mmCIF file of C-alpha atoms in Angstrom:
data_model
loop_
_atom_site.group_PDB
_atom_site.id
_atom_site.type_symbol
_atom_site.label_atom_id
_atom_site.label_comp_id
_atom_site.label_asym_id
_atom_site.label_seq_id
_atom_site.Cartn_x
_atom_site.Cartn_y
_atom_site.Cartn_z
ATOM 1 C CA UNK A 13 -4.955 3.217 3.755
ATOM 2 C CA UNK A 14 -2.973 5.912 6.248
ATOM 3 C CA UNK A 15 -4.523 7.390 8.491
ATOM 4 C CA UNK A 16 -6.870 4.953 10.517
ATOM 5 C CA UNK A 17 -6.486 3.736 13.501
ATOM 6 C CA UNK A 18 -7.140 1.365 16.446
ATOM 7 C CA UNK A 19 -7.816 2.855 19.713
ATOM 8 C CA UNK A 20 -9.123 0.815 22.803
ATOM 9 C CA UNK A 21 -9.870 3.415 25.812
ATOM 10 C CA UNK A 22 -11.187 3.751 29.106
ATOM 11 C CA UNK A 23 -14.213 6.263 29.232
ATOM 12 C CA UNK A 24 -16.459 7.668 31.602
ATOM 13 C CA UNK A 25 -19.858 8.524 30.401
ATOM 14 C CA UNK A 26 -22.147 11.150 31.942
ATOM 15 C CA UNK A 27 -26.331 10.385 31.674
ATOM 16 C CA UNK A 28 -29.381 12.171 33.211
ATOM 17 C CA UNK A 29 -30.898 10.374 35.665
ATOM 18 C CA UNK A 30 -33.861 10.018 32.936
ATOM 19 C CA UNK A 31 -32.278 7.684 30.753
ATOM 20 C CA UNK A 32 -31.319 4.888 33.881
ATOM 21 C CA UNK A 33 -33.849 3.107 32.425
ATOM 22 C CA UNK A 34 -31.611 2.332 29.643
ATOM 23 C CA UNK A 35 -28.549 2.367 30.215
ATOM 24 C CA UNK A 36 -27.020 0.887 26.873
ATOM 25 C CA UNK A 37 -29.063 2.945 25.015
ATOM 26 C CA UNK A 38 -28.509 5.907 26.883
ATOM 27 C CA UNK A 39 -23.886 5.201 25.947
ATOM 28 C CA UNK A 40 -25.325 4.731 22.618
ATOM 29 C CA UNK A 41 -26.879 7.696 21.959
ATOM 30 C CA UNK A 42 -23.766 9.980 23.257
ATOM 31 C CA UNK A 43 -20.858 8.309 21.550
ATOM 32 C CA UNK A 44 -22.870 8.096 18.112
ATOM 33 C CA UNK A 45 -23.297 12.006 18.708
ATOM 34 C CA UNK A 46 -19.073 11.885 18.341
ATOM 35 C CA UNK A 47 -19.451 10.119 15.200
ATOM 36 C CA UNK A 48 -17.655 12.124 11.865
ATOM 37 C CA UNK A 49 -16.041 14.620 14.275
ATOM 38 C CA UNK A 50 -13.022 15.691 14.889
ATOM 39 C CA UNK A 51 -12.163 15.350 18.962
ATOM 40 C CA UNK A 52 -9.095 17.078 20.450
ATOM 41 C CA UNK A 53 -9.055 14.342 23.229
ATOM 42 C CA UNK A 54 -8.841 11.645 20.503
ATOM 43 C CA UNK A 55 -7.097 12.987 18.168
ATOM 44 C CA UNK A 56 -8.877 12.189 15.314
ATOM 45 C CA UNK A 57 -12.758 12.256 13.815
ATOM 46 C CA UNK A 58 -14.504 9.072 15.415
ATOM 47 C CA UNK A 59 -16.005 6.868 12.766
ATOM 48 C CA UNK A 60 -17.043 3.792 14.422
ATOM 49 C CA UNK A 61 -17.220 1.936 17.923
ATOM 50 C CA UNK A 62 -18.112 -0.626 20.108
ATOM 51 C CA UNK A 63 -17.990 -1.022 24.118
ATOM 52 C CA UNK A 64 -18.576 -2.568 26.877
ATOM 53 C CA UNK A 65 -19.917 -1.346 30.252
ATOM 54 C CA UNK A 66 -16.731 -1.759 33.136
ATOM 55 C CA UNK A 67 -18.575 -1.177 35.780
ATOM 56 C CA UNK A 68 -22.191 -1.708 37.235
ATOM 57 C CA UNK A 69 -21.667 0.897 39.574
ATOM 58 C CA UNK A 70 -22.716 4.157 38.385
ATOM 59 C CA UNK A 71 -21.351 7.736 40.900
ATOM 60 C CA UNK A 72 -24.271 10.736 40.972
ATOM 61 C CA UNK A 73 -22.584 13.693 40.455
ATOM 62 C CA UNK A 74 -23.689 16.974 42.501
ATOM 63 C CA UNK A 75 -25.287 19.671 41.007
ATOM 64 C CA UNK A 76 -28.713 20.915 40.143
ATOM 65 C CA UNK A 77 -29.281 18.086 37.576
ATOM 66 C CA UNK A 78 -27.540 15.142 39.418
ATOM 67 C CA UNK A 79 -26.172 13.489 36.006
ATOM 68 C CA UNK A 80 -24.381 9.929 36.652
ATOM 69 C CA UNK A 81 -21.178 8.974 35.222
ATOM 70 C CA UNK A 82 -20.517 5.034 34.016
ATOM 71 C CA UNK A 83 -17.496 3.551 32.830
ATOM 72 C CA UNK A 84 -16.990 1.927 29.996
ATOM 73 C CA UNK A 85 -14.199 -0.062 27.824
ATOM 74 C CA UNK A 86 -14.556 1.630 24.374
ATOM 75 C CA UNK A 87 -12.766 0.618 21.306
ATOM 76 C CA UNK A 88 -12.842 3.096 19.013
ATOM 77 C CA UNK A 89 -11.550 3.231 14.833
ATOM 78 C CA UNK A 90 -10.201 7.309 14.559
ATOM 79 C CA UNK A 91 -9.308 9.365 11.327
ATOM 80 C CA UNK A 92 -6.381 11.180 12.213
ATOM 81 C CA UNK A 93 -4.568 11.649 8.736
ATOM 82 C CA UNK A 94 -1.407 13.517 8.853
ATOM 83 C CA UNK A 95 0.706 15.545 6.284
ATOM 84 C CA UNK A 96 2.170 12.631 3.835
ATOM 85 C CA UNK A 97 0.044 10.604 4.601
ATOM 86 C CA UNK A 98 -1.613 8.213 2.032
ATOM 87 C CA UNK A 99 -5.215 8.231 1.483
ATOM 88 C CA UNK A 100 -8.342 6.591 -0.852
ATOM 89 C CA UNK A 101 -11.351 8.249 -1.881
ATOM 90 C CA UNK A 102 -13.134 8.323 -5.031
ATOM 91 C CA UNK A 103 -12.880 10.883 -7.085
ATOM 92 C CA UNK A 104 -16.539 12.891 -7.473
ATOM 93 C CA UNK A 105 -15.943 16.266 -9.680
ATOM 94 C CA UNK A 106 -13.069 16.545 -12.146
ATOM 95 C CA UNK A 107 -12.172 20.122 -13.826
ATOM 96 C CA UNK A 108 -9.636 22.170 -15.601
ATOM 97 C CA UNK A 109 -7.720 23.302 -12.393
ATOM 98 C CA UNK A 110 -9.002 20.659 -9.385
ATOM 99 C CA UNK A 111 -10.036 17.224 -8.565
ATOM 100 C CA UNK A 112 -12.356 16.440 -5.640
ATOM 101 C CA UNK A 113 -12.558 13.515 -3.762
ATOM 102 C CA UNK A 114 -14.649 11.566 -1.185
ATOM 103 C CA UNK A 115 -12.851 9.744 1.167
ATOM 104 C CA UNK A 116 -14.742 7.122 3.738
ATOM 105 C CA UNK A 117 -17.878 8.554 2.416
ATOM 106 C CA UNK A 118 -17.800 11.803 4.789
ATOM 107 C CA UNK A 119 -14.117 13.775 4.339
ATOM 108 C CA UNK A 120 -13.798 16.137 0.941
ATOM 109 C CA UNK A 121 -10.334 15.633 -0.166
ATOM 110 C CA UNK A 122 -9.335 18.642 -2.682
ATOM 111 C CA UNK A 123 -6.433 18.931 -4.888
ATOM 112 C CA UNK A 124 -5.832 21.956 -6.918
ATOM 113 C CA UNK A 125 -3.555 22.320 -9.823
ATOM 114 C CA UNK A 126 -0.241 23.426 -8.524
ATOM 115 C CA UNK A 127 -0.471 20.214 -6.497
ATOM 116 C CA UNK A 128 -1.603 17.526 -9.065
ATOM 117 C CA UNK A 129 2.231 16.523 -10.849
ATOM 118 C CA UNK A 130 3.274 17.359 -14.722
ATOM 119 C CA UNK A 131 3.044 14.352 -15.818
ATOM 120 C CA UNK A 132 -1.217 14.241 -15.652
ATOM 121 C CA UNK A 133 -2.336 16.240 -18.655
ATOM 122 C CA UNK A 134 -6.059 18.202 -18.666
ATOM 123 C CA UNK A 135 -8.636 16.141 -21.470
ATOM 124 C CA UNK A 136 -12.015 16.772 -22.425
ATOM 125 C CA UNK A 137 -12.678 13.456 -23.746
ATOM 126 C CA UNK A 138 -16.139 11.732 -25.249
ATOM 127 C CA UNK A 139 -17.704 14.383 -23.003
ATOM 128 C CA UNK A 140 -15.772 14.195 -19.806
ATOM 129 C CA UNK A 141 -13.137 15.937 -17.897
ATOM 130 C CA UNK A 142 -9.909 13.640 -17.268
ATOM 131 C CA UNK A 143 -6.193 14.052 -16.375
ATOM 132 C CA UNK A 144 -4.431 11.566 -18.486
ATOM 133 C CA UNK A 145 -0.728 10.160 -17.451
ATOM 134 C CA UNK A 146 1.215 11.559 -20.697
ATOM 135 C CA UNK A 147 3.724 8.934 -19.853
ATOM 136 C CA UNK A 148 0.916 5.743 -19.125
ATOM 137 C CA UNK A 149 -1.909 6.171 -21.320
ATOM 138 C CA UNK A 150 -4.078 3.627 -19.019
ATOM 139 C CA UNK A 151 -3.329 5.691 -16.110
ATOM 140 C CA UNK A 152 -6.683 7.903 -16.045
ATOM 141 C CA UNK A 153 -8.431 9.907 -13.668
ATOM 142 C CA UNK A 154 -12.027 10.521 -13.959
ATOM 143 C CA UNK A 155 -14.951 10.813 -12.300
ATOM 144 C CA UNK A 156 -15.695 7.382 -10.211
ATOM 145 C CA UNK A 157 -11.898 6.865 -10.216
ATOM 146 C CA UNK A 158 -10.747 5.356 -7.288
ATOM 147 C CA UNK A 159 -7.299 7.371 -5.958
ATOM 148 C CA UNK A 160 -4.738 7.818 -3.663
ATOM 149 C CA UNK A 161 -3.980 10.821 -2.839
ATOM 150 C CA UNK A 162 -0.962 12.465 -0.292
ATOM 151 C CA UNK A 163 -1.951 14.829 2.523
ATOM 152 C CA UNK A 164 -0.913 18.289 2.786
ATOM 153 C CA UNK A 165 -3.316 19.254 5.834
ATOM 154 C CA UNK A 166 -6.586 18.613 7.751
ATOM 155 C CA UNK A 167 -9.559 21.742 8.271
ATOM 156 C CA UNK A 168 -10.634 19.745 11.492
ATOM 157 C CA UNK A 169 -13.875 22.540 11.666
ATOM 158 C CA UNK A 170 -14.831 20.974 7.834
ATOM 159 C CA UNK A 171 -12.947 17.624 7.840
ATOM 160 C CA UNK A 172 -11.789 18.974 4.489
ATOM 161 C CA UNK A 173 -8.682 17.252 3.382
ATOM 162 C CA UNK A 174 -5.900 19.197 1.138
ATOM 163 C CA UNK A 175 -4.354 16.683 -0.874
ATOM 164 C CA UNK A 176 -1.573 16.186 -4.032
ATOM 165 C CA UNK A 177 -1.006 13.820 -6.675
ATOM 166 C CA UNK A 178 2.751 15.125 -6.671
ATOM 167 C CA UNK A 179 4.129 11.790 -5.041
ATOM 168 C CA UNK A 180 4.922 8.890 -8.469
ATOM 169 C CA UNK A 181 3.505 6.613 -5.796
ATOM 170 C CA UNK A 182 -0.372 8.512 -6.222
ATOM 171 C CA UNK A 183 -2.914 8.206 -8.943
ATOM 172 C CA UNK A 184 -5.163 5.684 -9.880
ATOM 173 C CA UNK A 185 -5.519 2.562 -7.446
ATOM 174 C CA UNK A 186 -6.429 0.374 -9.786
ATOM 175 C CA UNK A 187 -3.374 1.286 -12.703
ATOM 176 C CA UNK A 188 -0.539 1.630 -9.953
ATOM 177 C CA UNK A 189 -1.536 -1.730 -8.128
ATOM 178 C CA UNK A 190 -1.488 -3.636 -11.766
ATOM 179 C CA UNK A 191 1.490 -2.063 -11.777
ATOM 180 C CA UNK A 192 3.439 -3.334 -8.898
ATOM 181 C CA UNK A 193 1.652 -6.813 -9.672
ATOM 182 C CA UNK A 194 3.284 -6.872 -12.939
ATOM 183 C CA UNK A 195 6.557 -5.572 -11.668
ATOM 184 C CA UNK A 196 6.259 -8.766 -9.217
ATOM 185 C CA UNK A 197 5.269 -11.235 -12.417
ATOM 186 C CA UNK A 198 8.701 -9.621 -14.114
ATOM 187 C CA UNK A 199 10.590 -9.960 -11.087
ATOM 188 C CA UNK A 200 9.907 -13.590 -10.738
ATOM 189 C CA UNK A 201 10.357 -14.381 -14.455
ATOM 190 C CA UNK A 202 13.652 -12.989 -14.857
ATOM 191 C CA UNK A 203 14.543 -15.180 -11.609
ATOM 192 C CA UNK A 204 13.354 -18.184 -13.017
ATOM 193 C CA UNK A 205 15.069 -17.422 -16.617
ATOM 194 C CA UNK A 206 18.557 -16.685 -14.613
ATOM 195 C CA UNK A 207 17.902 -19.595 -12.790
ATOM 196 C CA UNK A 208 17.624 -21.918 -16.029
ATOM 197 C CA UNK A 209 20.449 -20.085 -17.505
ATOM 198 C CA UNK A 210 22.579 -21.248 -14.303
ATOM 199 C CA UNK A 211 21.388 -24.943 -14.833
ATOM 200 C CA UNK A 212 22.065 -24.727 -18.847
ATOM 201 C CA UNK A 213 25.813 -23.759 -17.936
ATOM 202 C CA UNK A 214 26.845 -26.279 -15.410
ATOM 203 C CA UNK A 215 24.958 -28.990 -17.732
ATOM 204 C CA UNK A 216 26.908 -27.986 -20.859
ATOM 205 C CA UNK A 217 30.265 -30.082 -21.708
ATOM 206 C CA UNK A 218 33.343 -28.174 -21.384
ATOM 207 C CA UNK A 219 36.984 -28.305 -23.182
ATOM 208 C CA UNK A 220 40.177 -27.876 -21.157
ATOM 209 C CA UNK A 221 43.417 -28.033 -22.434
ATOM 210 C CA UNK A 222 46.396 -29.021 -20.159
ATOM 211 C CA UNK A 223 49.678 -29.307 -21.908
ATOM 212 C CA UNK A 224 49.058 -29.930 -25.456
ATOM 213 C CA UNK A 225 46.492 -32.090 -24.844
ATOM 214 C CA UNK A 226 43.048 -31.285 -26.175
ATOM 215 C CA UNK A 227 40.367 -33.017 -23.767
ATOM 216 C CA UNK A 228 36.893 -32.917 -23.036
ATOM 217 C CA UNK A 229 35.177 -33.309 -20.021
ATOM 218 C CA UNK A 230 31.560 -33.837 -18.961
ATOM 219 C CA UNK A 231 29.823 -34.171 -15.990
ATOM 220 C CA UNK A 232 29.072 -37.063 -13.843
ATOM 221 C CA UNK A 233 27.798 -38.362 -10.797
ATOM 222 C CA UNK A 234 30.668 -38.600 -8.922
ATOM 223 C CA UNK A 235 32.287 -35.289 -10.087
ATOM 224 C CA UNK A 236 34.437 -34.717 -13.913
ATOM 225 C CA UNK A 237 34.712 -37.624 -16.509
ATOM 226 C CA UNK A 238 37.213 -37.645 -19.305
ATOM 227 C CA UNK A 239 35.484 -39.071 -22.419
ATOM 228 C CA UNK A 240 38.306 -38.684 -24.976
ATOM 229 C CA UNK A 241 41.243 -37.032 -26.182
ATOM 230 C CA UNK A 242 43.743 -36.310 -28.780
ATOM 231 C CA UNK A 243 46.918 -36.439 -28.496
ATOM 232 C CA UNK A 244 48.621 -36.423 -31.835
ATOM 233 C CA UNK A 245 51.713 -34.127 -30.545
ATOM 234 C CA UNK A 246 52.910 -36.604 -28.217
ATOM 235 C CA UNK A 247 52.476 -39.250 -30.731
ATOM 236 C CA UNK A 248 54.854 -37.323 -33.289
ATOM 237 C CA UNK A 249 57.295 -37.130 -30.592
ATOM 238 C CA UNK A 250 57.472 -40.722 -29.938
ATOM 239 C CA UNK A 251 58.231 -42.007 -33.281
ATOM 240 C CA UNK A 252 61.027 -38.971 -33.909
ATOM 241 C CA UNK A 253 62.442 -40.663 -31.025
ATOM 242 C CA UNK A 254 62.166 -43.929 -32.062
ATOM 243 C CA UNK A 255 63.835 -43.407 -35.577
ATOM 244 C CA UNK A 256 66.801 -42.181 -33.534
#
């Protein structure tokens, strides 16, 4: 999936002298506060992390409540997803004119009508809402449907996610990965199939005619092997001769 990424930084952490006692704890406590949103510093919404402390040696900082600052080696997984970008979520609420969508178990993703493609037609089937490829009749979208969707934008304040199913590359995970593996399976047979047809050729006997005479050739280990011929005309013209 688009949109996650790797970051390994350097950070300085700021503590009240209270929480010395624990210092671990203490960096705990303040990047887990970070965790599911959005930072401007980052550039992304923080989902997970792990660090380690740089430094043993902590600075007081001035002031009325003289906090300390540590520094720490942070590596950090951000969700920073971007217009066309491709994302998964599952799909949780299915109507008429929208589909909603939970992506990494926090972000909304929405998509509304003018931005799901023609070829997904509205169903109320056996009870439930689905868009149903009028093209792919396997290709379903329902509720529990895992999907992947294209960003249009990012509410950073909500973490809501406007997406579309207008890319032929979005839909149902499941139908368009079967998909490309049985584009793959095709790919390969028709290579093999060519690939037989290219033996069956070269294997095959051939019939060449130089100069009247008719003569076959076949292969053979040391190249072209003339097995027989007929030559009839050349007889003909021999005892015409002869006579004379």
């Amino acid at each position: 999936m688009e949109g996650l990424k790797v970051s390994d930084t350097n950070m300085k952490v700021f503590l009240h002298p209270s929480k010395g006692g624990d210092i671990d704890g203490a960096i705990h406590h303040q990047l887990s506060s970070m965790i599911f949103k959005f930072d401007d510093n980052l550039d992304g919404v923080l989902v997970a992390y792990k660090f380690d402390v740089s430094s043993k040696d902590a600075k007081i900082l001035n002031g009325v409540h003289p906090y300390f600052t540590v520094s720490i080696r942070a590596t950090l997984l951000l969700f920073s997803p971007k217009p066309n970008m491709l994302v998964e979520g599952k799909v949780v609420k299915v109507t008429r004119g929208s589909i909603s969508v939970i992506v990494l178990g926090f972000s909304c993703a929405f998509i509304k009508d003018e931005d799901i493609r023609e070829e997904f037609k509205y169903k109320y089937k056996r009870g439930k809402q689905v868009y149903i490829s009028r093209y792919q009749k396997r290709h379903v979208i329902k509720v529990g449907t895992m999907i992947r969707l294209s960003v249009n934008s990012l509410d950073v304040e909500t973490l809501h996610i406007y997406g579309s199913l207008r890319p032929a590359h979005t839909g149902s995970i499941r139908f368009l990965d079967k998909n490309v593996e049985d584009d793959g399976l095709t790919d390969r047979s028709n290579k093999r199939r060519r690939e037989n047809e290219g033996e069956s050729v070269m294997q095959e006997p051939s019939t060449t005619v130089i100069q009247g005479l008719n003569t076959k050739v076949k292969p053979s280990s040391i190249g072209t092997e003339a097995f027989s011929f007929n030559n009839d005309h050349y007889i003909k013209k021999s005892k015409k001769h002869k006579t004379r």
